[in-house]
Amino acid sequence: MYISTAVISVHEAELQEMLARFRRNNERDNITGMLLYSGEHYVQLIEGEEAALRKLYAKIEKDYLHTNIIKLADGQISHRLFKDWSMGFKGVTEAALTTLPGYINPASPVFLNQLPEPEESASSVLQQFVRNNMMCP
């Protein structure tokens, strides 16, 4: 799971095209997850086999659409949180992102010093946000 800063604002048509491509690729590679986009930030959780995730994350790090990519969580999980979603998506306002429990603006100069303790995993925070803000995938 990571958060990043959008370099450019993506228009609706371009966003839908990108999502279709992401979903096709993720389905092919057996990757699932959730993407939140506010126009200013991306928050994404991806799930799958380790090799496929490493390859995808390397592509994400090189993507021109965003910068300041900060990995919030990385590791094994007992089960997929978004197992039926090749890429769930929710366009959100920046204000909605701030409702994530423990949210800290990644543009803040003290971001790394303010990261919460690991008791509440980043993935459970995202899952709770999805439950509270989305009716269906």
mmCIF file of C-alpha atoms in Angstrom:
data_model
loop_
_atom_site.group_PDB
_atom_site.id
_atom_site.type_symbol
_atom_site.label_atom_id
_atom_site.label_comp_id
_atom_site.label_asym_id
_atom_site.label_seq_id
_atom_site.Cartn_x
_atom_site.Cartn_y
_atom_site.Cartn_z
ATOM 1 C CA MET A 1 0.000 0.000 0.000
ATOM 2 C CA TYR A 2 1.287 3.438 -0.883
ATOM 3 C CA ILE A 3 0.315 7.081 -1.079
ATOM 4 C CA SER A 4 1.637 9.469 -3.710
ATOM 5 C CA THR A 5 1.208 13.004 -4.978
ATOM 6 C CA ALA A 6 -0.409 13.513 -8.383
ATOM 7 C CA VAL A 7 1.837 15.407 -10.801
ATOM 8 C CA ILE A 8 -1.080 16.331 -13.049
ATOM 9 C CA SER A 9 -4.815 16.220 -12.576
ATOM 10 C CA VAL A 10 -6.306 13.426 -14.686
ATOM 11 C CA HIS A 11 -9.550 14.123 -16.562
ATOM 12 C CA GLU A 12 -12.491 11.719 -16.224
ATOM 13 C CA ALA A 13 -12.144 10.177 -19.716
ATOM 14 C CA GLU A 14 -8.410 9.585 -19.269
ATOM 15 C CA LEU A 15 -9.008 8.156 -15.807
ATOM 16 C CA GLN A 16 -11.601 5.678 -17.115
ATOM 17 C CA GLU A 17 -9.213 4.610 -19.884
ATOM 18 C CA MET A 18 -6.404 4.105 -17.369
ATOM 19 C CA LEU A 19 -8.656 2.105 -15.038
ATOM 20 C CA ALA A 20 -9.722 -0.198 -17.880
ATOM 21 C CA ARG A 21 -6.047 -0.839 -18.704
ATOM 22 C CA PHE A 22 -5.136 -1.382 -15.027
ATOM 23 C CA ARG A 23 -8.006 -3.838 -14.596
ATOM 24 C CA ARG A 24 -7.059 -5.846 -17.704
ATOM 25 C CA ASN A 25 -3.429 -6.060 -16.604
ATOM 26 C CA ASN A 26 -4.337 -6.895 -13.011
ATOM 27 C CA GLU A 27 -6.759 -9.603 -14.081
ATOM 28 C CA ARG A 28 -4.052 -11.127 -16.281
ATOM 29 C CA ASP A 29 -1.538 -11.032 -13.409
ATOM 30 C CA ASN A 30 -4.025 -12.110 -10.697
ATOM 31 C CA ILE A 31 -3.645 -8.813 -8.838
ATOM 32 C CA THR A 32 -6.497 -7.277 -6.861
ATOM 33 C CA GLY A 33 -6.816 -4.082 -4.875
ATOM 34 C CA MET A 34 -8.269 -0.637 -4.393
ATOM 35 C CA LEU A 35 -7.281 2.787 -5.728
ATOM 36 C CA LEU A 36 -8.405 6.094 -4.242
ATOM 37 C CA TYR A 37 -7.767 9.272 -6.243
ATOM 38 C CA SER A 38 -8.455 12.797 -5.029
ATOM 39 C CA GLY A 39 -6.983 14.842 -7.864
ATOM 40 C CA GLU A 40 -4.049 15.619 -5.589
ATOM 41 C CA HIS A 41 -3.152 12.203 -4.170
ATOM 42 C CA TYR A 42 -3.355 8.520 -4.957
ATOM 43 C CA VAL A 43 -3.759 5.887 -2.248
ATOM 44 C CA GLN A 44 -3.513 2.329 -3.509
ATOM 45 C CA LEU A 45 -3.475 -1.136 -1.998
ATOM 46 C CA ILE A 46 -2.462 -4.011 -4.284
ATOM 47 C CA GLU A 47 -2.692 -7.724 -3.483
ATOM 48 C CA GLY A 48 -1.271 -10.767 -5.235
ATOM 49 C CA GLU A 49 1.746 -12.998 -5.629
ATOM 50 C CA GLU A 50 4.977 -11.388 -4.461
ATOM 51 C CA ALA A 51 6.758 -11.500 -7.841
ATOM 52 C CA ALA A 52 3.796 -9.924 -9.656
ATOM 53 C CA LEU A 53 3.498 -7.215 -6.992
ATOM 54 C CA ARG A 54 7.195 -6.356 -7.128
ATOM 55 C CA LYS A 55 6.992 -6.015 -10.915
ATOM 56 C CA LEU A 56 3.881 -3.826 -10.693
ATOM 57 C CA TYR A 57 5.298 -1.653 -7.913
ATOM 58 C CA ALA A 58 8.454 -1.054 -9.972
ATOM 59 C CA LYS A 59 6.213 0.220 -12.800
ATOM 60 C CA ILE A 60 4.233 2.366 -10.370
ATOM 61 C CA GLU A 61 7.442 3.987 -9.097
ATOM 62 C CA LYS A 62 8.374 4.993 -12.667
ATOM 63 C CA ASP A 63 4.904 6.267 -13.622
ATOM 64 C CA TYR A 64 4.875 9.915 -14.756
ATOM 65 C CA LEU A 65 1.454 10.572 -13.187
ATOM 66 C CA HIS A 66 2.714 10.858 -9.639
ATOM 67 C CA THR A 67 5.680 11.595 -7.416
ATOM 68 C CA ASN A 68 6.589 11.374 -3.711
ATOM 69 C CA ILE A 69 5.559 7.724 -3.575
ATOM 70 C CA ILE A 70 5.584 6.553 0.030
ATOM 71 C CA LYS A 71 5.119 2.882 0.820
ATOM 72 C CA LEU A 72 2.785 2.611 3.804
ATOM 73 C CA ALA A 73 2.636 -1.166 4.109
ATOM 74 C CA ASP A 74 4.337 -4.164 2.537
ATOM 75 C CA GLY A 75 4.183 -7.807 3.479
ATOM 76 C CA GLN A 76 2.283 -11.067 3.587
ATOM 77 C CA ILE A 77 -1.449 -11.125 4.212
ATOM 78 C CA SER A 78 -3.592 -14.062 5.312
ATOM 79 C CA HIS A 79 -6.329 -13.283 2.783
ATOM 80 C CA ARG A 80 -7.152 -10.696 0.150
ATOM 81 C CA LEU A 81 -9.284 -7.783 1.263
ATOM 82 C CA PHE A 82 -10.463 -6.975 -2.276
ATOM 83 C CA LYS A 83 -10.402 -10.472 -3.788
ATOM 84 C CA ASP A 84 -13.193 -9.806 -6.291
ATOM 85 C CA TRP A 85 -11.873 -6.459 -7.530
ATOM 86 C CA SER A 86 -9.213 -6.410 -10.253
ATOM 87 C CA MET A 87 -8.965 -2.747 -9.279
ATOM 88 C CA GLY A 88 -11.623 -1.142 -7.155
ATOM 89 C CA PHE A 89 -11.722 2.603 -7.593
ATOM 90 C CA LYS A 90 -13.152 5.557 -5.759
ATOM 91 C CA GLY A 91 -12.724 9.166 -6.766
ATOM 92 C CA VAL A 92 -12.619 11.126 -3.537
ATOM 93 C CA THR A 93 -12.158 14.684 -2.423
ATOM 94 C CA GLU A 94 -9.025 15.666 -0.593
ATOM 95 C CA ALA A 95 -11.264 16.260 2.432
ATOM 96 C CA ALA A 96 -12.488 12.646 2.220
ATOM 97 C CA LEU A 97 -8.908 11.380 2.304
ATOM 98 C CA THR A 98 -8.385 13.263 5.541
ATOM 99 C CA THR A 99 -11.157 11.147 7.119
ATOM 100 C CA LEU A 100 -8.961 8.053 6.889
ATOM 101 C CA PRO A 101 -8.051 7.226 10.492
ATOM 102 C CA GLY A 102 -4.493 8.376 11.079
ATOM 103 C CA TYR A 103 -4.297 10.331 7.788
ATOM 104 C CA ILE A 104 -1.258 12.576 7.528
ATOM 105 C CA ASN A 105 -0.705 14.830 4.528
ATOM 106 C CA PRO A 106 2.318 13.391 2.687
ATOM 107 C CA ALA A 107 3.292 16.922 1.629
ATOM 108 C CA SER A 108 3.856 17.790 5.286
ATOM 109 C CA PRO A 109 7.564 18.238 6.066
ATOM 110 C CA VAL A 110 7.117 16.117 9.199
ATOM 111 C CA PHE A 111 5.182 13.303 7.470
ATOM 112 C CA LEU A 112 7.626 10.506 8.327
ATOM 113 C CA ASN A 113 7.827 11.607 11.967
ATOM 114 C CA GLN A 114 4.038 11.507 12.288
ATOM 115 C CA LEU A 115 3.411 8.013 10.913
ATOM 116 C CA PRO A 116 1.191 6.048 13.306
ATOM 117 C CA GLU A 117 2.312 2.994 15.195
ATOM 118 C CA PRO A 118 1.741 -0.269 13.328
ATOM 119 C CA GLU A 119 -1.070 -1.491 15.629
ATOM 120 C CA GLU A 120 -3.634 -0.403 13.053
ATOM 121 C CA SER A 121 -2.531 -1.711 9.696
ATOM 122 C CA ALA A 122 -2.765 0.510 6.642
ATOM 123 C CA SER A 123 -4.815 -2.118 4.828
ATOM 124 C CA SER A 124 -7.460 -2.254 7.561
ATOM 125 C CA VAL A 125 -7.740 1.543 7.475
ATOM 126 C CA LEU A 126 -8.348 1.450 3.714
ATOM 127 C CA GLN A 127 -10.840 -1.399 4.061
ATOM 128 C CA GLN A 128 -12.770 0.564 6.705
ATOM 129 C CA PHE A 129 -12.779 3.643 4.462
ATOM 130 C CA VAL A 130 -14.169 1.609 1.556
ATOM 131 C CA ARG A 131 -16.908 0.109 3.738
ATOM 132 C CA ASN A 132 -17.927 3.568 4.927
ATOM 133 C CA ASN A 133 -17.809 5.291 1.533
ATOM 134 C CA MET A 134 -18.744 2.776 -1.164
ATOM 135 C CA MET A 135 -21.906 0.788 -1.657
ATOM 136 C CA CYS A 136 -20.507 -1.639 -4.276
ATOM 137 C CA PRO A 137 -17.287 -2.337 -6.227
#
